[in-house]
XYZ file of C-alpha atoms in Angstrom:
693
model
C -108.853 55.038 -75.117
C -107.951 57.566 -72.441
C -110.040 58.121 -69.358
C -111.046 61.789 -69.424
C -112.454 63.800 -66.560
C -115.455 65.861 -67.578
C -114.140 69.191 -66.265
C -113.072 71.805 -68.781
C -109.349 72.466 -69.255
C -107.995 75.796 -68.015
C -104.793 77.632 -68.740
C -102.246 77.382 -65.910
C -102.607 80.048 -63.216
C -100.550 80.863 -60.159
C -101.983 78.300 -57.725
C -100.588 75.061 -56.381
C -100.581 71.957 -58.527
C -101.198 68.570 -56.980
C -98.323 66.211 -57.589
C -98.930 62.611 -58.528
C -97.157 60.195 -56.184
C -95.709 57.627 -58.561
C -92.630 55.389 -58.878
C -91.211 56.668 -55.593
C -91.361 60.384 -56.385
C -93.659 63.375 -56.684
C -94.477 64.205 -60.285
C -95.968 67.635 -61.079
C -97.316 68.166 -64.579
C -96.657 71.448 -66.359
C -99.370 71.334 -69.016
C -102.966 70.235 -69.577
C -103.852 71.322 -66.054
C -107.396 71.452 -64.719
C -108.392 73.953 -62.080
C -110.557 73.187 -59.066
C -112.496 76.000 -57.405
C -113.676 76.469 -53.833
C -117.265 75.199 -53.616
C -118.358 78.208 -51.518
C -116.260 81.208 -52.618
C -115.572 80.129 -56.169
C -111.862 80.932 -55.789
C -109.273 78.730 -57.500
C -107.828 76.237 -54.986
C -105.501 73.927 -56.898
C -104.735 72.416 -60.283
C -104.548 68.839 -61.395
C -102.667 67.305 -64.293
C -100.767 64.150 -65.133
C -99.383 64.793 -68.592
C -95.943 63.252 -68.980
C -96.297 60.484 -66.414
C -94.777 57.234 -67.634
C -97.785 55.007 -66.975
C -95.876 51.876 -67.962
C -93.301 52.720 -65.292
C -96.116 53.209 -62.742
C -97.391 49.673 -63.377
C -93.883 48.211 -63.393
C -93.013 49.948 -60.101
C -96.117 48.505 -58.445
C -95.342 44.983 -59.605
C -91.652 45.101 -58.716
C -91.606 47.134 -55.508
C -95.210 46.932 -54.341
C -95.336 43.171 -54.814
C -93.467 42.877 -51.496
C -96.844 43.018 -49.793
C -97.730 39.638 -51.322
C -94.891 38.077 -49.295
C -96.400 39.365 -46.049
C -98.894 37.274 -44.112
C -102.506 38.309 -43.649
C -101.811 39.371 -40.083
C -98.782 41.443 -41.113
C -100.903 43.230 -43.688
C -103.726 43.727 -41.182
C -101.404 45.085 -38.493
C -99.880 47.513 -41.008
C -103.367 48.681 -41.968
C -104.227 49.287 -38.320
C -101.056 51.350 -37.878
C -101.919 53.362 -40.984
C -105.402 54.014 -39.569
C -103.946 55.235 -36.280
C -101.496 57.490 -38.133
C -104.279 59.015 -40.236
C -106.597 59.486 -37.268
C -103.923 61.517 -35.495
C -103.921 63.876 -38.503
C -107.660 64.024 -39.115
C -107.930 67.754 -38.356
C -105.654 68.474 -41.315
C -108.110 66.614 -43.522
C -111.097 68.453 -42.046
C -109.401 71.748 -42.893
C -108.918 70.718 -46.518
C -112.512 69.461 -46.690
C -113.805 73.022 -46.219
C -112.974 73.740 -49.866
C -115.476 71.063 -50.898
C -118.283 73.029 -49.230
C -119.434 70.260 -46.896
C -120.335 70.579 -43.238
C -118.108 68.959 -40.608
C -120.783 66.325 -40.060
C -120.655 65.428 -43.753
C -116.851 65.473 -43.770
C -116.917 63.052 -40.839
C -118.514 60.402 -43.073
C -115.672 60.733 -45.558
C -112.727 61.197 -43.201
C -113.413 59.223 -40.045
C -115.778 56.861 -41.843
C -112.978 56.045 -44.278
C -110.366 55.577 -41.566
C -112.861 53.457 -39.628
C -113.079 51.140 -42.634
C -109.339 50.467 -42.300
C -109.818 49.564 -38.639
C -112.785 47.324 -39.455
C -110.960 45.379 -42.155
C -107.802 45.037 -40.093
C -109.774 43.604 -37.186
C -111.807 41.282 -39.415
C -108.763 39.737 -41.070
C -106.837 39.295 -37.805
C -109.890 37.636 -36.289
C -111.007 35.417 -39.167
C -107.945 34.475 -41.240
C -104.851 32.464 -40.425
C -101.462 34.126 -40.359
C -100.505 32.866 -43.809
C -99.722 34.399 -47.187
C -102.454 32.396 -48.941
C -105.969 31.418 -47.924
C -107.196 27.826 -47.759
C -110.833 28.458 -48.548
C -112.462 25.158 -47.704
C -112.018 21.771 -46.080
C -110.720 18.584 -47.691
C -112.889 17.498 -50.639
C -112.449 13.707 -51.055
C -112.300 12.579 -54.675
C -111.559 8.875 -54.184
C -112.912 5.915 -52.240
C -109.842 5.310 -50.080
C -109.244 9.007 -49.363
C -105.828 9.167 -51.011
C -106.873 11.770 -53.553
C -108.816 14.971 -52.990
C -108.754 18.735 -53.302
C -108.989 22.125 -51.644
C -109.490 25.609 -53.030
C -106.643 28.023 -52.395
C -106.785 31.818 -52.727
C -103.478 33.483 -53.627
C -102.659 37.188 -54.193
C -102.931 38.087 -57.854
C -99.504 38.808 -59.348
C -100.590 42.219 -60.543
C -101.908 45.615 -59.514
C -105.368 46.996 -58.756
C -106.283 50.292 -60.439
C -108.948 52.172 -58.477
C -110.765 55.024 -60.232
C -112.923 56.931 -57.765
C -115.769 59.468 -57.782
C -115.642 62.994 -56.346
C -118.206 62.667 -53.570
C -116.056 60.684 -51.095
C -112.387 61.417 -51.888
C -111.113 59.692 -48.721
C -113.654 56.975 -47.928
C -113.975 56.045 -51.590
C -110.257 55.347 -51.765
C -109.787 53.687 -48.376
C -112.720 51.283 -48.757
C -111.078 49.999 -51.946
C -107.430 49.854 -50.935
C -108.147 48.158 -47.580
C -109.235 44.784 -49.016
C -106.763 45.117 -51.899
C -103.734 45.513 -49.632
C -105.028 42.808 -47.294
C -105.175 40.492 -50.305
C -101.491 41.241 -50.909
C -101.960 43.328 -54.065
C -100.489 46.829 -54.665
C -102.771 49.713 -55.695
C -102.805 52.604 -58.154
C -105.415 55.201 -57.199
C -106.898 57.781 -59.546
C -109.218 60.190 -57.686
C -111.733 62.493 -59.349
C -110.391 66.012 -59.912
C -112.763 67.601 -57.391
C -111.684 66.339 -53.986
C -108.302 65.139 -55.253
C -106.570 67.404 -52.734
C -108.007 65.326 -49.913
C -107.020 62.046 -51.525
C -103.537 63.409 -52.151
C -103.150 64.468 -48.509
C -104.139 61.024 -47.236
C -101.894 59.103 -49.645
C -98.975 61.382 -48.799
C -99.582 60.746 -45.088
C -99.675 56.995 -45.689
C -96.336 57.209 -47.492
C -94.861 59.265 -44.661
C -96.032 56.718 -42.085
C -93.746 54.071 -43.585
C -96.052 51.228 -42.554
C -96.668 49.908 -46.084
C -94.083 48.540 -48.518
C -92.685 50.929 -51.095
C -94.752 50.873 -54.271
C -97.820 49.314 -52.662
C -99.821 52.540 -53.080
C -99.417 55.080 -55.902
C -101.557 58.092 -56.782
C -102.236 59.622 -60.186
C -103.785 63.092 -59.971
C -105.242 63.831 -63.387
C -105.914 61.565 -66.342
C -104.706 57.998 -66.642
C -103.976 58.328 -70.374
C -102.750 54.937 -71.657
C -102.485 53.214 -68.270
C -104.947 50.479 -69.274
C -102.723 49.483 -72.192
C -100.017 48.336 -69.764
C -102.222 46.041 -67.687
C -102.343 42.257 -67.996
C -104.696 39.427 -66.920
C -103.344 39.488 -63.328
C -104.509 43.090 -62.892
C -107.859 44.446 -61.739
C -109.708 47.706 -62.416
C -112.451 49.147 -60.212
C -114.542 52.197 -61.000
C -116.971 54.337 -59.026
C -118.847 57.123 -60.789
C -121.397 57.741 -63.501
C -122.795 54.803 -65.440
C -121.940 56.434 -68.776
C -118.259 56.891 -67.940
C -118.108 53.412 -66.425
C -119.500 51.844 -69.579
C -116.864 53.614 -71.692
C -114.098 52.314 -69.462
C -115.499 48.813 -69.292
C -115.484 48.583 -73.095
C -111.785 49.490 -73.349
C -110.396 47.102 -76.015
C -107.303 46.165 -73.989
C -109.394 45.195 -70.945
C -111.603 43.032 -73.129
C -108.740 41.490 -75.074
C -106.999 40.276 -71.920
C -110.134 39.558 -69.816
C -108.985 42.014 -67.162
C -111.592 42.103 -64.353
C -113.510 45.396 -64.218
C -115.713 46.089 -61.209
C -118.143 48.971 -61.541
C -120.168 50.748 -58.881
C -122.343 53.344 -60.619
C -124.807 55.942 -59.425
C -128.375 54.664 -59.495
C -131.926 55.794 -58.841
C -132.266 54.258 -55.384
C -135.690 53.915 -53.801
C -137.493 54.388 -50.511
C -140.798 52.575 -50.072
C -143.524 53.352 -47.575
C -145.663 50.240 -47.112
C -149.422 50.089 -47.667
C -150.154 49.595 -43.963
C -148.251 52.738 -42.955
C -149.294 54.454 -39.761
C -148.358 57.839 -38.354
C -145.147 56.526 -36.804
C -143.886 54.846 -39.961
C -144.778 57.918 -42.047
C -142.554 60.035 -39.816
C -139.741 57.479 -40.116
C -140.095 57.531 -43.891
C -140.019 61.330 -44.084
C -137.019 61.461 -41.750
C -135.075 58.997 -43.886
C -135.846 60.790 -47.159
C -134.945 64.119 -45.543
C -131.641 62.763 -44.230
C -130.645 61.356 -47.599
C -131.488 64.632 -49.345
C -129.481 66.815 -46.994
C -126.562 64.587 -45.967
C -123.566 65.478 -48.172
C -126.065 67.714 -50.037
C -127.475 64.567 -51.613
C -124.133 63.711 -53.247
C -124.132 60.055 -52.318
C -124.332 57.139 -54.723
C -126.760 55.582 -52.239
C -129.032 58.620 -51.776
C -132.791 58.218 -52.209
C -133.904 59.455 -55.637
C -137.373 57.890 -55.895
C -139.822 57.735 -52.983
C -142.814 55.422 -53.422
C -145.883 56.188 -51.299
C -149.378 54.671 -51.027
C -151.580 56.931 -53.164
C -153.823 57.986 -50.286
C -150.801 59.126 -48.233
C -148.996 61.140 -50.924
C -150.253 64.545 -49.761
C -149.447 63.775 -46.125
C -145.877 62.715 -46.898
C -145.345 65.670 -49.227
C -146.455 68.232 -46.663
C -144.420 66.698 -43.822
C -141.269 66.495 -45.937
C -141.562 70.082 -47.146
C -142.105 71.314 -43.596
C -138.814 69.726 -42.556
C -136.971 71.027 -45.618
C -138.126 74.591 -44.925
C -135.960 74.510 -41.796
C -132.804 73.592 -43.730
C -130.256 76.401 -44.006
C -128.115 76.035 -47.116
C -124.904 77.990 -47.496
C -121.393 78.396 -46.168
C -120.805 75.849 -43.360
C -118.487 78.410 -41.748
C -121.525 80.572 -41.024
C -123.479 79.881 -37.856
C -126.746 78.112 -38.398
C -125.947 76.613 -41.798
C -127.055 72.977 -41.843
C -126.376 71.965 -45.454
C -123.338 72.809 -47.548
C -122.631 72.984 -51.243
C -122.275 70.572 -54.111
C -118.744 69.684 -55.185
C -118.501 72.346 -57.908
C -120.401 74.955 -59.877
C -120.292 72.571 -62.804
C -122.026 69.993 -60.649
C -124.647 72.591 -59.682
C -125.403 73.249 -63.332
C -125.539 69.513 -63.999
C -128.078 68.977 -61.198
C -130.151 71.906 -62.453
C -130.199 70.426 -65.955
C -131.229 67.024 -64.616
C -134.024 68.597 -62.551
C -135.364 70.199 -65.721
C -135.407 66.776 -67.378
C -137.169 65.273 -64.386
C -139.729 68.083 -64.448
C -140.920 66.782 -67.836
C -142.447 63.875 -65.896
C -143.098 65.557 -62.560
C -144.032 68.837 -60.924
C -141.460 70.741 -58.842
C -143.203 71.418 -55.532
C -140.263 72.696 -53.498
C -136.808 74.135 -54.144
C -134.762 74.007 -57.390
C -133.060 76.920 -59.116
C -136.367 77.752 -60.824
C -138.170 78.759 -57.650
C -137.444 81.751 -55.458
C -138.829 80.387 -52.186
C -135.493 79.181 -50.860
C -132.664 81.504 -49.839
C -129.032 80.481 -49.776
C -126.792 81.950 -47.085
C -123.579 82.552 -48.949
C -121.736 85.694 -49.991
C -121.969 85.039 -53.721
C -124.619 82.526 -54.721
C -123.584 82.538 -58.376
C -119.973 81.623 -57.634
C -120.886 79.045 -55.006
C -121.939 75.478 -55.737
C -124.924 75.625 -53.378
C -128.172 74.113 -54.582
C -131.431 73.998 -52.600
C -133.219 70.800 -51.585
C -135.700 69.999 -54.325
C -138.858 67.905 -54.254
C -140.776 66.776 -57.318
C -144.081 64.908 -57.449
C -144.986 62.540 -60.282
C -148.679 61.716 -60.122
C -148.597 59.072 -62.891
C -145.245 57.254 -62.474
C -146.320 54.324 -64.657
C -146.352 56.667 -67.666
C -143.064 58.405 -66.824
C -139.593 57.599 -68.105
C -137.093 60.210 -66.932
C -137.722 59.769 -63.206
C -136.792 56.083 -63.477
C -133.640 56.653 -65.526
C -132.177 60.071 -64.756
C -130.361 60.835 -61.513
C -129.881 64.398 -60.344
C -126.783 63.901 -58.180
C -127.732 66.349 -55.461
C -130.476 67.101 -52.895
C -133.291 65.996 -55.204
C -136.081 63.458 -54.717
C -139.216 62.554 -56.660
C -142.318 61.458 -54.762
C -144.720 59.117 -56.543
C -147.854 57.201 -55.563
C -148.607 53.523 -56.051
C -151.870 51.607 -55.737
C -150.861 48.005 -55.001
C -147.936 45.631 -54.614
C -147.824 44.620 -58.274
C -147.592 48.229 -59.452
C -145.017 49.064 -56.792
C -142.776 46.148 -57.810
C -143.020 47.216 -61.457
C -142.130 50.853 -60.662
C -139.140 49.874 -58.531
C -137.853 47.539 -61.258
C -137.961 50.378 -63.806
C -134.846 51.734 -62.120
C -133.103 48.765 -63.788
C -130.851 48.021 -60.838
C -129.913 50.043 -57.771
C -127.455 50.017 -54.922
C -130.029 50.151 -52.141
C -133.726 50.391 -51.357
C -135.361 51.157 -48.031
C -138.653 49.602 -46.966
C -140.283 51.560 -44.161
C -142.907 49.438 -42.430
C -144.933 49.118 -39.273
C -143.209 46.917 -36.721
C -144.151 43.244 -37.331
C -145.720 44.008 -40.732
C -144.989 41.132 -43.111
C -143.060 42.364 -46.154
C -141.818 39.025 -47.500
C -143.679 39.365 -50.812
C -142.383 42.878 -51.411
C -138.853 41.857 -50.477
C -138.872 38.873 -52.833
C -139.938 41.100 -55.740
C -137.413 43.910 -55.280
C -134.358 42.041 -53.948
C -133.158 40.904 -57.405
C -132.845 44.574 -58.385
C -130.749 45.672 -55.413
C -127.419 45.065 -53.742
C -128.836 45.951 -50.326
C -132.305 46.329 -48.818
C -132.696 48.387 -45.654
C -135.792 47.522 -43.600
C -136.724 50.369 -41.258
C -139.305 50.299 -38.496
C -139.700 51.685 -34.986
C -137.552 48.881 -33.569
C -134.573 49.076 -35.956
C -134.713 52.893 -36.128
C -133.277 53.049 -32.609
C -129.882 51.917 -33.897
C -130.099 51.861 -37.697
C -127.097 53.266 -39.552
C -129.486 54.464 -42.242
C -130.408 53.952 -45.857
C -127.307 55.587 -47.306
C -124.519 54.072 -45.228
C -122.461 51.313 -46.886
C -120.842 49.261 -44.133
C -117.554 47.320 -44.309
C -119.225 43.994 -43.499
C -122.033 44.369 -46.049
C -121.947 44.150 -49.829
C -121.925 47.503 -51.619
C -122.940 47.354 -55.259
C -125.918 46.414 -57.348
C -127.119 44.892 -60.618
C -127.840 46.571 -63.929
C -127.602 50.338 -63.919
C -125.777 50.201 -60.556
C -122.830 48.615 -62.347
C -123.218 44.911 -61.703
C -120.283 44.853 -59.282
C -119.577 44.358 -55.597
C -117.365 46.089 -53.069
C -116.997 45.667 -49.317
C -118.973 42.720 -47.926
C -116.466 41.678 -45.284
C -113.953 39.068 -46.401
C -115.706 38.805 -49.782
C -113.970 42.043 -50.780
C -110.531 40.562 -50.078
C -111.334 37.624 -52.359
C -111.928 39.977 -55.312
C -108.156 40.566 -55.552
C -107.094 36.953 -55.145
C -106.999 34.022 -57.558
C -109.009 30.969 -56.593
C -107.237 27.758 -57.605
C -108.466 24.192 -57.097
C -105.520 22.144 -55.810
C -105.771 18.362 -56.225
C -103.538 15.796 -54.596
C -102.974 13.569 -51.611
C -103.742 14.524 -47.998
C -100.007 14.983 -47.432
C -99.778 17.390 -50.383
C -102.761 19.363 -49.075
C -101.187 19.562 -45.612
C -97.970 20.914 -47.082
C -99.689 23.425 -49.343
C -102.166 24.721 -46.786
C -100.020 24.533 -43.622
C -102.988 22.795 -42.053
C -103.255 19.062 -41.329
C -105.660 17.216 -43.625
C -107.405 14.022 -42.584
C -105.489 11.073 -43.985
C -102.139 12.869 -43.976
C -99.100 11.612 -42.108
C -99.228 11.807 -38.314
C -96.468 11.796 -35.704
C -96.665 10.266 -32.257
C -94.451 11.023 -29.276
C -94.139 9.652 -25.770
C -94.509 13.241 -24.518
C -98.130 14.365 -24.266
C -98.787 17.228 -26.783
C -100.279 19.389 -24.019
C -96.861 19.359 -22.349
C -95.260 20.952 -25.417
C -94.910 24.634 -26.145
C -96.317 26.227 -29.280
C -92.899 26.113 -30.976
C -92.285 22.456 -30.038
C -95.546 21.206 -31.524
C -95.532 19.908 -35.096
C -98.401 19.954 -37.566
C -99.692 16.355 -37.709
C -98.631 15.450 -34.172
C -101.197 12.968 -32.837
C -102.305 11.511 -29.525
C -104.347 8.309 -29.466
C -106.021 8.215 -26.060
C -107.066 5.454 -23.711
C -110.601 4.053 -24.059
C -113.729 4.646 -21.993
C -116.873 2.530 -21.860
C -120.163 4.401 -21.510
C -122.462 3.239 -18.723
C -126.039 3.914 -17.678
C -124.637 5.790 -14.670
C -122.860 8.168 -17.065
C -126.175 9.114 -18.681
C -127.962 9.549 -15.354
C -125.175 11.573 -13.762
C -124.733 13.812 -16.818
C -128.490 14.358 -17.046
C -128.635 15.407 -13.398
C -125.577 17.625 -13.706
C -126.672 19.376 -16.901
C -130.428 19.318 -16.387
C -130.823 17.695 -19.802
C -133.428 14.964 -19.298
C -134.354 14.560 -22.962
C -136.294 11.337 -23.457
C -133.731 9.757 -25.829
C -131.224 9.792 -22.953
C -133.409 9.141 -19.912
C -136.703 7.428 -20.906
C -136.134 3.765 -21.753
C -139.604 3.202 -23.227
C -139.711 6.406 -25.358
C -136.135 5.831 -26.528
C -137.065 2.311 -27.656
C -139.784 3.811 -29.872
C -137.401 6.410 -31.340
C -135.164 6.025 -34.393
C -132.332 5.044 -32.029
C -134.180 1.978 -30.680
C -132.668 2.436 -27.224
C -131.230 5.109 -24.923
C -128.214 7.041 -26.239
C -125.614 9.252 -24.582
C -125.938 13.023 -24.623
C -123.864 14.526 -27.423
C -122.268 16.927 -24.981
C -121.443 14.063 -22.666
C -119.454 12.546 -25.538
C -117.614 15.860 -25.990
C -116.957 16.115 -22.242
C -115.819 12.510 -21.970
C -113.515 13.050 -24.961
C -111.923 16.035 -23.216
C -111.367 13.885 -20.169
C -109.517 11.384 -22.344
C -107.179 13.790 -24.182
C -106.533 16.582 -21.645
C -103.350 16.486 -19.585
C -104.369 17.722 -16.151
C -100.998 19.045 -14.992
C -99.999 22.686 -15.334
C -98.184 23.255 -18.598
C -97.880 25.452 -21.704
C -101.607 25.263 -22.561
C -103.198 28.463 -21.267
C -106.833 27.968 -22.186
C -109.334 26.331 -24.494
C -111.231 29.207 -26.054
C -113.296 27.752 -28.847
C -114.825 24.821 -30.639
C -115.633 24.716 -34.355
C -117.412 22.403 -36.768
C -118.940 20.071 -34.187
C -120.854 17.161 -35.714
C -122.404 14.130 -34.012
C -122.083 11.409 -36.628
C -123.290 8.214 -34.921
C -125.151 7.657 -31.632
C -123.220 6.392 -28.622
C -125.201 3.769 -26.713
C -124.865 2.282 -23.249
C -122.043 -0.236 -23.423
C -120.207 1.439 -26.293
C -116.513 2.236 -25.847
C -115.092 5.488 -27.162
C -111.533 6.565 -27.980
C -110.168 9.927 -29.192
C -107.655 10.870 -31.861
C -106.221 14.334 -31.123
C -104.146 15.818 -33.976
C -102.329 19.155 -34.171
C -104.020 20.702 -37.195
C -102.835 24.294 -37.424
C -100.638 26.809 -35.584
C -100.996 30.604 -35.658
C -98.729 32.933 -33.643
C -100.621 35.746 -31.892
C -99.503 39.368 -31.792
C -99.222 40.632 -28.216
C -101.534 43.496 -27.235
C -99.730 43.920 -23.939
C -95.913 43.618 -23.782
C -96.309 42.133 -20.310
C -98.097 39.097 -21.749
C -96.254 35.859 -22.340
C -95.764 35.121 -26.066
C -98.346 32.616 -27.243
C -100.178 31.291 -30.273
C -103.382 29.559 -31.276
C -103.289 25.816 -31.907
C -106.189 24.164 -33.702
C -106.635 20.501 -32.831
C -108.562 18.016 -34.943
C -110.713 15.823 -32.703
C -112.140 12.517 -33.862
C -114.128 10.391 -31.418
C -114.595 6.757 -32.486
C -116.381 3.741 -31.024
C -115.205 0.164 -30.571
C -116.018 -0.592 -34.211
C -113.721 2.252 -35.309
C -116.773 4.212 -36.461
C -116.668 7.993 -36.189
C -119.202 9.183 -33.611
C -118.174 12.843 -33.268
C -115.782 15.241 -34.958
C -114.809 18.842 -34.229
C -111.940 21.286 -33.843
C -110.866 22.833 -30.588
C -108.737 25.975 -30.289
C -106.231 26.419 -27.499
C -103.913 29.222 -26.482
C -100.423 27.786 -26.008
C -97.331 29.508 -24.660
C -94.391 29.984 -26.991
C -90.732 29.426 -26.234
């Protein structure tokens, strides 16, 4: 089955054709071209077609050439992504110029262009900060599977030996692509991108710039402008397909027989009827916040966002108030050509899209009354030279007085500046109405500050990928209902597609294979490049803190001298720290506690351990800058004797931000503090910066 765009096919005319960027060349189709028109003037801008592309060769090129990225480390991939982001940001004005043909304002284009580039920065920073400089990802700690500790397991994430095919919607031609390829490339997997026909010029410009930058391996990013024809037939179980767009098209793609036959992962993010909820205890302030949020989602990108508010639920007694306030704000909106002074909202992506929204509004009007806007009313003027040729559509408000008896408003999405207001009487009815959307990307709950919404949240959370709680406190800095963020999951159940994108490092995992590796501690150390408890250790007469980063070996251990804990230690540490907790200082209360007697402060044990393993002389160790996974396992009592095992666990070279800095790396040390009975009393990791060379 071929993936078909929904635009009609036009005969070739004398305008530029977008070339697909595949198997190391630019391929321009000569037939079956589709024409894209300027969203404001209606003039032909470019054509798109992909007939004749050897899709099997596209896949093969990605897996042979693009697979180089799998041999890079996480930090190499992240640094390349940062360089790509810088390169694109330097050329952002070129992208803004092309965005004018889509009819959006500069503010709306900013979301797509700089928001998309910002996603590259965010993911690059996250990976460099959170992941080791390795080609694979050791996901968890040692899982013991035997009594003596000679057999256990870890989970390893490795780059899939395939390609990710990303099929994107028209509303965010840059952001939609970049938010998908960022985690894919960071996972070490090459990409094939297929943008929607409208907006493809922007996607093409960005991909071409990325190729010109030279920061990514050849074949790691290819672009097909047009249809994908039989591309799916050449994929295998190591490949992944993602889709953003309409639920109907997504369902057709998901049911492709080849994808099903080979269990090829298909992630879908579909448009949904997202909700905004004004709580029952709403006051004047929260009403204004609610109206502002609905207004913003209607007018931002002319309502062409998969996260835009489509259904607004309002306490029945406040419906008229909300309706009048929203309409008053919408009356001030100036729709038209963003090039004209005073225009505050641009056009939809195409005339076809305008007609589609108009048709959907008519369907919605079977359940609700149009109270403002739409093509049926004449109370809204559009400031554009030729309204018929433009894709401008006015903000439209409908009111459904009996939402429990309606169907269309809960199922049909008009993908434009359209919202339906509806009343509810109590929490039970509200939860039922929200659930009738059958799964959405996001819902906003607008409440009074400190109002308890736990019950409402528990009822609607299963139907949403994200819930945005807005009140006077969060409104000061909130990024808004409709803003997917790199660190948060973007996706939703049911009608929203049932998939996930973004979500921080979760997104990188989508393109990696999780494998449970079983074996001995030595095998786990070798596989994960990180020392595992029970693995071989090495001891040297030279203190490890006297060794440079390059001289240290994974598994190098120091067994320290011993120290007996005295009553004076507890008293002195309590006075120094100000921690006079009864279990440390009150003999009578401590005797009545579960310890039965006074015990040392946990942080005294950590401090005393440092005193045992640190080498005081100046040397290659620059600083201790972190401690992870601290656990106090057994109490240390007066008279106990402690000893420390310090083991070099992991080494990660650091990229230098300043050429004047000395080369250095991060060393993770495994710390085990034991008592005289060889019982573990405390365990943790410390991180040190150590000079190289």
